[in-house]
mmCIF file of C-alpha atoms and ligand atoms in Angstrom:
data_model
loop_
_atom_site.group_PDB
_atom_site.id
_atom_site.type_symbol
_atom_site.label_atom_id
_atom_site.label_comp_id
_atom_site.label_asym_id
_atom_site.label_seq_id
_atom_site.Cartn_x
_atom_site.Cartn_y
_atom_site.Cartn_z
ATOM 1 C CA MET A 530 2.307 -55.637 31.411
ATOM 2 C CA THR A 531 -1.086 -55.264 33.027
ATOM 3 C CA ILE A 532 -4.100 -53.265 31.731
ATOM 4 C CA GLY A 533 -3.223 -50.723 34.456
ATOM 5 C CA ASP A 534 0.266 -50.331 33.032
ATOM 6 C CA ILE A 535 -1.171 -49.680 29.535
ATOM 7 C CA GLN A 536 -3.556 -47.071 31.040
ATOM 8 C CA ASP A 537 -0.577 -45.352 32.735
ATOM 9 C CA LEU A 538 1.198 -45.248 29.453
ATOM 10 C CA GLU A 539 -1.858 -43.725 27.725
ATOM 11 C CA THR A 540 -2.091 -40.976 30.368
ATOM 12 C CA LYS A 541 1.604 -40.206 30.018
ATOM 13 C CA LEU A 542 1.292 -40.005 26.208
ATOM 14 C CA ALA A 543 -1.794 -37.777 26.447
ATOM 15 C CA SER A 544 0.191 -35.122 28.273
ATOM 16 C CA CYS A 545 3.314 -35.538 26.093
ATOM 17 C CA SER A 546 3.515 -32.562 23.655
ATOM 18 C CA ASP A 547 6.889 -32.852 21.960
ATOM 19 C CA LEU A 548 9.063 -35.458 20.297
ATOM 20 C CA LEU A 549 11.840 -35.129 22.896
ATOM 21 C CA ALA A 550 9.500 -36.089 25.752
ATOM 22 C CA LEU A 551 8.153 -38.860 23.585
ATOM 23 C CA LYS A 552 11.703 -40.260 23.079
ATOM 24 C CA ALA A 553 12.062 -40.419 26.859
ATOM 25 C CA ILE A 554 8.889 -42.420 27.117
ATOM 26 C CA LYS A 555 9.999 -44.701 24.300
ATOM 27 C CA ASP A 556 13.269 -45.400 26.154
ATOM 28 C CA GLU A 557 11.310 -46.321 29.270
ATOM 29 C CA TYR A 558 9.960 -49.296 27.247
ATOM 30 C CA PHE A 559 12.491 -50.010 24.540
ATOM 31 C CA GLY A 560 15.757 -48.544 25.843
ATOM 32 C CA ALA A 561 18.630 -50.766 26.958
ATOM 33 C CA THR A 562 16.946 -51.151 30.346
ATOM 34 C CA GLY A 563 13.411 -50.537 29.143
ATOM 35 C CA ILE A 564 10.412 -52.477 30.417
ATOM 36 C CA ILE A 565 9.663 -54.325 27.167
ATOM 37 C CA THR A 566 13.420 -54.876 26.461
ATOM 38 C CA GLN A 567 13.817 -56.524 29.858
ATOM 39 C CA GLN A 568 10.718 -58.644 29.424
ATOM 40 C CA LEU A 569 11.998 -59.865 26.054
ATOM 41 C CA ARG A 570 15.407 -60.576 27.663
ATOM 42 C CA ASN A 571 13.719 -62.488 30.481
ATOM 43 C CA LEU A 572 11.905 -64.655 27.935
ATOM 44 C CA LYS A 573 15.261 -65.946 26.740
ATOM 45 C CA THR A 574 16.106 -67.150 30.205
ATOM 46 C CA LEU A 575 12.968 -69.290 30.371
ATOM 47 C CA ASN A 576 12.733 -72.866 29.122
ATOM 48 C CA LEU A 577 10.670 -73.691 26.069
ATOM 49 C CA ASP A 578 7.414 -74.445 27.962
ATOM 50 C CA GLU A 579 7.632 -71.381 30.117
ATOM 51 C CA ARG A 580 8.461 -69.261 27.051
ATOM 52 C CA ARG A 581 5.347 -70.613 25.192
ATOM 53 C CA LEU A 582 3.273 -69.605 28.173
ATOM 54 C CA ALA A 583 4.723 -66.106 28.795
ATOM 55 C CA GLY A 584 5.776 -65.267 25.197
ATOM 56 C CA PRO A 585 2.379 -64.252 23.644
ATOM 57 C CA ALA A 586 1.592 -61.799 26.472
ATOM 58 C CA VAL A 587 4.998 -60.112 26.128
ATOM 59 C CA GLN A 588 4.602 -59.959 22.334
ATOM 60 C CA GLN A 589 1.105 -58.486 22.755
ATOM 61 C CA ALA A 590 2.437 -55.872 25.243
ATOM 62 C CA LYS A 591 5.252 -55.020 22.838
ATOM 63 C CA LEU A 592 2.801 -54.501 19.919
ATOM 64 C CA THR A 593 0.363 -52.466 22.061
ATOM 65 C CA VAL A 594 3.112 -50.150 23.340
ATOM 66 C CA GLU A 595 4.596 -49.789 19.829
ATOM 67 C CA LYS A 596 1.145 -48.882 18.413
ATOM 68 C CA LEU A 597 0.468 -46.297 21.181
ATOM 69 C CA LEU A 598 3.918 -44.740 20.615
ATOM 70 C CA VAL A 599 3.405 -44.485 16.836
ATOM 71 C CA GLU A 600 -0.055 -42.914 17.347
ATOM 72 C CA ALA A 601 1.363 -40.469 19.865
ATOM 73 C CA GLU A 602 4.191 -39.485 17.498
ATOM 74 C CA HIS A 603 1.679 -38.928 14.711
ATOM 75 C CA ASP A 604 -0.527 -36.712 16.992
ATOM 76 C CA ILE A 605 2.436 -34.646 18.104
ATOM 77 C CA LYS A 606 3.601 -34.007 14.515
ATOM 78 C CA ILE A 607 0.044 -33.006 13.378
ATOM 79 C CA LYS A 608 -0.319 -30.610 16.355
ATOM 80 C CA SER A 609 3.051 -29.079 15.696
ATOM 81 C CA GLN A 610 2.253 -28.603 11.967
ATOM 82 C CA SER A 611 -1.054 -26.927 12.845
ATOM 83 C CA LYS A 612 0.745 -24.604 15.252
ATOM 84 C CA GLN A 613 3.315 -23.719 12.608
ATOM 85 C CA LEU A 614 0.570 -23.040 10.035
ATOM 86 C CA ALA A 615 -1.332 -20.841 12.448
ATOM 87 C CA LYS A 616 1.893 -18.934 13.159
ATOM 88 C CA GLU A 617 2.591 -18.443 9.409
ATOM 89 C CA ALA A 618 -1.022 -17.434 8.807
ATOM 90 C CA ALA A 619 -0.688 -14.802 11.530
ATOM 91 C CA VAL A 620 2.451 -13.452 9.798
ATOM 92 C CA LEU A 621 0.728 -13.522 6.403
ATOM 93 C CA SER A 622 -2.308 -11.675 7.691
ATOM 94 C CA THR A 623 -0.155 -8.799 8.818
ATOM 95 C CA ARG A 624 1.438 -8.655 5.345
ATOM 96 C CA VAL A 625 -1.806 -8.374 3.379
ATOM 97 C CA PRO A 626 -1.227 -5.509 0.958
ATOM 98 C CA LYS A 627 -3.444 -2.458 1.124
ATOM 99 C CA VAL A 628 -6.126 -2.678 -1.542
ATOM 100 C CA GLY A 629 -6.170 0.410 -3.646
ATOM 101 C CA HIS A 630 -9.136 2.257 -5.088
ATOM 102 C CA ILE A 631 -9.890 4.512 -7.986
ATOM 103 C CA HIS A 632 -7.931 7.749 -7.782
ATOM 104 C CA PRO A 633 -10.005 10.762 -6.614
ATOM 105 C CA LEU A 634 -9.101 12.585 -9.829
ATOM 106 C CA SER A 635 -10.174 9.655 -12.081
ATOM 107 C CA LEU A 636 -13.349 9.292 -10.009
ATOM 108 C CA THR A 637 -14.209 12.965 -10.396
ATOM 109 C CA ILE A 638 -13.515 12.889 -14.159
ATOM 110 C CA GLU A 639 -15.772 9.886 -14.541
ATOM 111 C CA GLN A 640 -18.522 11.509 -12.497
ATOM 112 C CA MET A 641 -18.316 14.662 -14.534
ATOM 113 C CA ASN A 642 -18.156 12.758 -17.851
ATOM 114 C CA ASN A 643 -21.219 10.795 -16.936
ATOM 115 C CA PHE A 644 -23.056 13.961 -15.949
ATOM 116 C CA PHE A 645 -22.250 15.686 -19.243
ATOM 117 C CA ILE A 646 -22.959 12.608 -21.358
ATOM 118 C CA LYS A 647 -26.518 12.714 -19.975
ATOM 119 C CA LEU A 648 -26.769 16.316 -21.159
ATOM 120 C CA GLY A 649 -25.799 15.231 -24.689
ATOM 121 C CA TYR A 650 -22.037 15.946 -24.548
ATOM 122 C CA SER A 651 -19.250 13.750 -25.969
ATOM 123 C CA VAL A 652 -15.842 13.268 -24.384
ATOM 124 C CA TYR A 653 -13.088 14.698 -26.603
ATOM 125 C CA ASP A 654 -9.325 14.353 -26.224
ATOM 126 C CA GLY A 655 -6.291 16.092 -27.633
ATOM 127 C CA PRO A 656 -2.493 15.925 -27.516
ATOM 128 C CA GLU A 657 -0.468 16.930 -24.406
ATOM 129 C CA ILE A 658 2.377 18.065 -26.593
ATOM 130 C CA GLU A 659 0.879 21.000 -28.493
ATOM 131 C CA THR A 660 1.776 23.675 -30.959
ATOM 132 C CA ASP A 661 1.824 27.347 -30.099
ATOM 133 C CA GLU A 662 -0.972 27.746 -32.618
ATOM 134 C CA PHE A 663 -3.451 25.465 -30.869
ATOM 135 C CA ASN A 664 -2.417 26.320 -27.333
ATOM 136 C CA PHE A 665 -2.420 30.111 -27.758
ATOM 137 C CA GLN A 666 -3.099 31.655 -31.205
ATOM 138 C CA ARG A 667 -6.390 29.893 -31.945
ATOM 139 C CA LEU A 668 -7.596 30.871 -28.506
ATOM 140 C CA ASN A 669 -7.176 34.542 -29.200
ATOM 141 C CA VAL A 670 -3.747 34.776 -27.552
ATOM 142 C CA PRO A 671 -1.397 35.969 -30.331
ATOM 143 C CA LYS A 672 2.347 36.193 -29.805
ATOM 144 C CA ASP A 673 3.307 38.958 -27.324
ATOM 145 C CA HIS A 674 -0.197 38.949 -25.846
ATOM 146 C CA PRO A 675 0.013 39.774 -22.095
ATOM 147 C CA ALA A 676 -2.101 36.736 -21.228
ATOM 148 C CA ARG A 677 0.900 34.521 -22.049
ATOM 149 C CA ASP A 678 2.660 35.922 -18.998
ATOM 150 C CA MET A 679 -0.044 34.397 -16.816
ATOM 151 C CA GLN A 680 0.953 30.927 -17.999
ATOM 152 C CA ASP A 681 4.601 29.993 -17.553
ATOM 153 C CA THR A 682 4.998 27.558 -20.413
ATOM 154 C CA ILE A 683 7.199 24.486 -20.578
ATOM 155 C CA TYR A 684 8.638 24.233 -24.114
ATOM 156 C CA ILE A 685 9.667 21.026 -25.800
ATOM 157 C CA ASP A 686 11.094 22.917 -28.775
ATOM 158 C CA ALA A 687 10.753 26.708 -28.387
ATOM 159 C CA PRO A 688 9.002 28.658 -29.697
ATOM 160 C CA ASN A 689 6.439 26.408 -31.268
ATOM 161 C CA ILE A 690 6.262 23.019 -29.544
ATOM 162 C CA LEU A 691 5.204 23.032 -25.948
ATOM 163 C CA LEU A 692 3.353 21.052 -23.231
ATOM 164 C CA ARG A 693 -0.219 22.367 -23.257
ATOM 165 C CA THR A 694 -0.868 24.913 -20.526
ATOM 166 C CA HIS A 695 -4.600 24.434 -20.466
ATOM 167 C CA ALA A 696 -7.304 22.120 -21.793
ATOM 168 C CA SER A 697 -8.501 25.010 -23.921
ATOM 169 C CA SER A 698 -6.025 23.651 -26.494
ATOM 170 C CA ILE A 699 -8.394 20.648 -26.815
ATOM 171 C CA GLU A 700 -11.242 23.136 -27.314
ATOM 172 C CA ALA A 701 -9.247 24.626 -30.217
ATOM 173 C CA ARG A 702 -8.804 21.116 -31.654
ATOM 174 C CA ALA A 703 -12.540 20.415 -31.260
ATOM 175 C CA LEU A 704 -13.499 23.694 -32.972
ATOM 176 C CA ALA A 705 -11.182 22.913 -35.861
ATOM 177 C CA GLY A 706 -12.068 19.263 -36.167
ATOM 178 C CA LEU A 707 -15.808 18.931 -35.435
ATOM 179 C CA LYS A 708 -18.764 19.969 -37.531
ATOM 180 C CA PRO A 709 -21.270 22.184 -35.571
ATOM 181 C CA PRO A 710 -23.549 21.820 -33.700
ATOM 182 C CA PHE A 711 -21.603 19.921 -31.040
ATOM 183 C CA ARG A 712 -21.097 19.685 -27.285
ATOM 184 C CA VAL A 713 -17.897 18.218 -25.903
ATOM 185 C CA VAL A 714 -16.086 17.986 -22.594
ATOM 186 C CA CYS A 715 -12.315 17.550 -22.512
ATOM 187 C CA PRO A 716 -10.606 16.331 -19.351
ATOM 188 C CA GLY A 717 -6.810 16.318 -19.377
ATOM 189 C CA LYS A 718 -3.410 16.916 -17.826
ATOM 190 C CA VAL A 719 -1.881 20.339 -18.290
ATOM 191 C CA TYR A 720 1.600 21.656 -17.539
ATOM 192 C CA ARG A 721 3.166 24.884 -16.360
ATOM 193 C CA ASN A 722 6.584 25.829 -15.182
ATOM 194 C CA GLU A 723 5.669 25.986 -11.485
ATOM 195 C CA LYS A 724 7.685 25.029 -8.482
ATOM 196 C CA PRO A 725 5.641 22.395 -6.654
ATOM 197 C CA ASN A 726 4.229 23.506 -3.301
ATOM 198 C CA LYS A 727 1.010 22.913 -1.321
ATOM 199 C CA SER A 728 -1.251 24.635 -3.871
ATOM 200 C CA ASN A 729 0.763 24.585 -7.169
ATOM 201 C CA HIS A 730 2.275 21.854 -9.275
ATOM 202 C CA PHE A 731 3.866 21.718 -12.707
ATOM 203 C CA VAL A 732 1.326 19.060 -13.750
ATOM 204 C CA PHE A 733 -2.310 19.473 -12.931
ATOM 205 C CA HIS A 734 -5.690 18.761 -14.479
ATOM 206 C CA HIS A 735 -8.270 20.789 -16.378
ATOM 207 C CA TYR A 736 -11.775 19.968 -17.425
ATOM 208 C CA GLN A 737 -12.955 21.967 -20.418
ATOM 209 C CA GLY A 738 -16.452 22.139 -21.885
ATOM 210 C CA VAL A 739 -17.414 23.546 -25.315
ATOM 211 C CA VAL A 740 -20.816 23.971 -26.858
ATOM 212 C CA VAL A 741 -21.329 25.268 -30.418
ATOM 213 C CA GLN A 742 -24.840 25.511 -31.744
ATOM 214 C CA GLU A 743 -27.154 27.996 -33.452
ATOM 215 C CA LYS A 744 -27.991 29.845 -30.310
ATOM 216 C CA VAL A 745 -26.411 29.843 -26.820
ATOM 217 C CA SER A 746 -27.035 32.185 -23.865
ATOM 218 C CA LEU A 747 -25.344 33.032 -20.635
ATOM 219 C CA SER A 748 -28.369 31.697 -18.765
ATOM 220 C CA GLU A 749 -27.846 28.318 -20.467
ATOM 221 C CA LEU A 750 -24.166 28.410 -19.427
ATOM 222 C CA PHE A 751 -25.028 29.393 -15.850
ATOM 223 C CA GLY A 752 -27.728 26.707 -15.682
ATOM 224 C CA THR A 753 -25.314 24.032 -16.944
ATOM 225 C CA LEU A 754 -22.637 25.001 -14.371
ATOM 226 C CA GLU A 755 -25.181 25.215 -11.571
ATOM 227 C CA LEU A 756 -26.455 21.701 -12.374
ATOM 228 C CA LEU A 757 -22.881 20.445 -12.450
ATOM 229 C CA PHE A 758 -21.974 22.020 -9.074
ATOM 230 C CA LYS A 759 -25.134 20.548 -7.479
ATOM 231 C CA HIS A 760 -24.390 17.148 -9.022
ATOM 232 C CA MET A 761 -20.887 17.219 -7.650
ATOM 233 C CA TYR A 762 -21.302 18.963 -4.294
ATOM 234 C CA GLY A 763 -25.026 18.458 -3.407
ATOM 235 C CA GLU A 764 -28.219 20.547 -3.566
ATOM 236 C CA LYS A 765 -27.061 22.966 -0.854
ATOM 237 C CA VAL A 766 -24.374 24.474 -3.075
ATOM 238 C CA VAL A 767 -24.530 28.246 -3.318
ATOM 239 C CA MET A 768 -22.970 29.848 -6.364
ATOM 240 C CA ARG A 769 -22.241 33.273 -7.733
ATOM 241 C CA PHE A 770 -21.070 34.424 -11.147
ATOM 242 C CA ARG A 771 -18.641 37.337 -11.430
ATOM 243 C CA SER A 772 -17.587 39.171 -14.547
ATOM 244 C CA LYS A 773 -14.071 38.089 -15.498
ATOM 245 C CA TYR A 774 -11.585 38.575 -18.346
ATOM 246 C CA TYR A 775 -10.364 35.690 -20.400
ATOM 247 C CA PRO A 776 -9.052 36.288 -23.951
ATOM 248 C CA GLU A 777 -11.033 33.375 -25.418
ATOM 249 C CA VAL A 778 -14.496 34.552 -24.280
ATOM 250 C CA GLU A 779 -16.603 37.694 -24.480
ATOM 251 C CA PRO A 780 -18.216 38.182 -22.005
ATOM 252 C CA GLY A 781 -16.259 36.153 -19.491
ATOM 253 C CA VAL A 782 -17.556 34.951 -16.127
ATOM 254 C CA GLY A 783 -15.997 33.387 -13.076
ATOM 255 C CA PRO A 784 -18.299 31.001 -11.178
ATOM 256 C CA ASP A 785 -17.511 30.825 -7.470
ATOM 257 C CA MET A 786 -18.861 28.329 -4.933
ATOM 258 C CA ARG A 787 -19.636 29.389 -1.382
ATOM 259 C CA CYS A 788 -16.953 27.881 0.839
ATOM 260 C CA PHE A 789 -17.952 24.328 1.815
ATOM 261 C CA ASN A 790 -15.785 24.564 4.884
ATOM 262 C CA CYS A 791 -17.052 27.777 6.549
ATOM 263 C CA GLU A 792 -20.310 28.370 4.615
ATOM 264 C CA GLY A 793 -19.191 31.849 3.680
ATOM 265 C CA LYS A 794 -17.921 33.018 7.071
ATOM 266 C CA GLY A 795 -14.301 32.965 5.995
ATOM 267 C CA CYS A 796 -11.556 30.369 6.756
ATOM 268 C CA THR A 797 -8.151 29.309 5.544
ATOM 269 C CA VAL A 798 -9.614 27.079 2.817
ATOM 270 C CA CYS A 799 -11.308 30.082 1.119
ATOM 271 C CA LYS A 800 -8.522 32.474 2.122
ATOM 272 C CA HIS A 801 -11.051 34.319 4.349
ATOM 273 C CA VAL A 802 -13.264 35.506 1.500
ATOM 274 C CA GLY A 803 -16.051 32.964 1.949
ATOM 275 C CA TRP A 804 -16.044 31.988 -1.748
ATOM 276 C CA ILE A 805 -13.890 29.588 -3.757
ATOM 277 C CA GLU A 806 -13.115 30.345 -7.400
ATOM 278 C CA MET A 807 -13.947 27.149 -9.255
ATOM 279 C CA ALA A 808 -13.905 27.872 -12.972
ATOM 280 C CA GLY A 809 -13.648 30.309 -15.873
ATOM 281 C CA ALA A 810 -16.362 30.504 -18.521
ATOM 282 C CA GLY A 811 -18.027 32.681 -21.100
ATOM 283 C CA ILE A 812 -19.392 33.050 -24.603
ATOM 284 C CA ILE A 813 -16.708 31.958 -27.123
ATOM 285 C CA HIS A 814 -15.161 34.986 -28.845
ATOM 286 C CA GLN A 815 -16.306 35.288 -32.449
ATOM 287 C CA ASP A 816 -12.733 35.551 -33.655
ATOM 288 C CA ILE A 817 -11.992 32.115 -32.288
ATOM 289 C CA LEU A 818 -14.894 30.524 -34.132
ATOM 290 C CA LYS A 819 -13.817 32.338 -37.319
ATOM 291 C CA MET A 820 -10.228 31.059 -36.961
ATOM 292 C CA ALA A 821 -11.657 27.540 -36.754
ATOM 293 C CA GLY A 822 -13.682 28.118 -39.954
ATOM 294 C CA ILE A 823 -17.077 28.231 -38.208
ATOM 295 C CA ASP A 824 -19.729 30.490 -39.756
ATOM 296 C CA THR A 825 -20.433 33.013 -37.008
ATOM 297 C CA ASN A 826 -23.636 34.171 -38.716
ATOM 298 C CA LYS A 827 -25.032 30.693 -38.117
ATOM 299 C CA TYR A 828 -23.303 29.487 -34.965
ATOM 300 C CA MET A 829 -22.225 30.685 -31.577
ATOM 301 C CA GLY A 830 -20.850 28.906 -28.546
ATOM 302 C CA PHE A 831 -19.957 28.910 -24.880
ATOM 303 C CA ALA A 832 -17.056 27.353 -23.080
ATOM 304 C CA PHE A 833 -16.030 26.704 -19.492
ATOM 305 C CA GLY A 834 -12.839 25.453 -17.901
ATOM 306 C CA LEU A 835 -12.366 23.993 -14.429
ATOM 307 C CA GLY A 836 -9.204 23.421 -12.462
ATOM 308 C CA LEU A 837 -9.914 19.791 -11.621
ATOM 309 C CA ASP A 838 -7.387 19.490 -8.850
ATOM 310 C CA ARG A 839 -9.094 22.221 -6.849
ATOM 311 C CA TRP A 840 -12.439 20.499 -7.352
ATOM 312 C CA VAL A 841 -11.043 17.189 -6.120
ATOM 313 C CA MET A 842 -9.297 18.825 -3.180
ATOM 314 C CA ALA A 843 -12.487 20.534 -2.181
ATOM 315 C CA LYS A 844 -14.506 17.346 -2.456
ATOM 316 C CA PHE A 845 -12.064 15.048 -0.666
ATOM 317 C CA ASN A 846 -10.790 17.595 1.786
ATOM 318 C CA ILE A 847 -7.239 17.328 0.461
ATOM 319 C CA THR A 848 -5.046 20.232 1.523
ATOM 320 C CA ASP A 849 -1.839 19.538 -0.440
ATOM 321 C CA ILE A 850 -1.996 19.248 -4.297
ATOM 322 C CA ARG A 851 1.192 17.174 -4.335
ATOM 323 C CA THR A 852 -0.607 14.209 -2.670
ATOM 324 C CA LEU A 853 -2.745 13.904 -5.798
ATOM 325 C CA LEU A 854 0.294 12.747 -7.701
ATOM 326 C CA GLY A 855 1.662 10.492 -4.942
ATOM 327 C CA GLY A 856 0.856 6.794 -4.439
ATOM 328 C CA ASP A 857 -0.615 7.107 -0.977
ATOM 329 C CA VAL A 858 -3.960 5.406 -0.580
ATOM 330 C CA VAL A 859 -4.889 7.295 2.596
ATOM 331 C CA TYR A 860 -7.957 8.915 1.116
ATOM 332 C CA PRO A 861 -10.870 6.705 2.019
ATOM 333 C CA TYR A 862 -13.122 5.319 -0.692
ATOM 334 C CA PHE A 863 -16.692 5.739 0.316
ATOM 335 C CA GLU A 864 -19.403 3.521 -1.048
ATOM 336 C CA HIS A 865 -21.525 6.558 -2.040
ATOM 337 C CA GLU A 866 -18.600 7.882 -4.050
ATOM 338 C CA LYS A 867 -18.958 5.160 -6.624
ATOM 339 C CA VAL A 868 -19.220 6.486 -10.127
ATOM 340 C CA LEU A 869 -22.719 7.863 -10.524
HETATM 341 ZN ZN1 ZN B 231 -14.048 29.082 4.013
#
């Protein structure tokens, strides 16, 4: 074989991309009628002297061709493995699971907790399975009180063991268990016998705040809520306080926020009134403090309760309460929404 023949072989191998084509090339040299096979066969027909003369060149050609074929096979295998890996990587990349993020409700609770902790509050918890006493009676809602009709209760063991209908039950626990003065906030799940739809669910979330100290005022309550609303929704928030009835407070107030969606003009979010009812609040009824064994000559208090789901829906533009209990991660997590 000449140098030219070897170069031809190298060119052929360079453009050979699979093992089948390589086999064909191999056969051209080492098959039954292959070039090297024939040259080796020819050697046998030569006499000893001729064989000594021609032999080394044929052996050298054989070794060179073998080496080139082995190298070519190695290259083809490496290329094919890389291709396969790239293909698998492409498949893998489409299967990367969605990375979750903190639930909007948990995020809101943490933001509110952090806000209140800075104002000197502690976070207080209570049981979800409650007694009638702590869910109703200690909050000025005796048996047969009409306010019970407003809350369709889920009973575990009627008439005394139930799933708490509001986080005010945690307030009742705090009043009974803590020594005044104190300030606590109580986030938690609450339950009512509601058929789930876009705006109601049988499990939702309340955020209750309770302050008991020697002196409290409505202006302190309003100031606290206004600070909270601005912290959560920004400086532009416009609020109003309306007189409302709640059995556990006297006087009672309902803080409303001007609709974030229409700025008070009226839209479907605010049911065309321009305002969104965000909470219930007031000065804690003296009877409630007395039931908890608190000296009403020395102490007074205020309380507020927020429907947390509504807050979260307003903040994240969520229009169906049921999505808050689903596993969908569609709601984007913005950098600026990190816990403050
Ligand atoms: Zn509106």
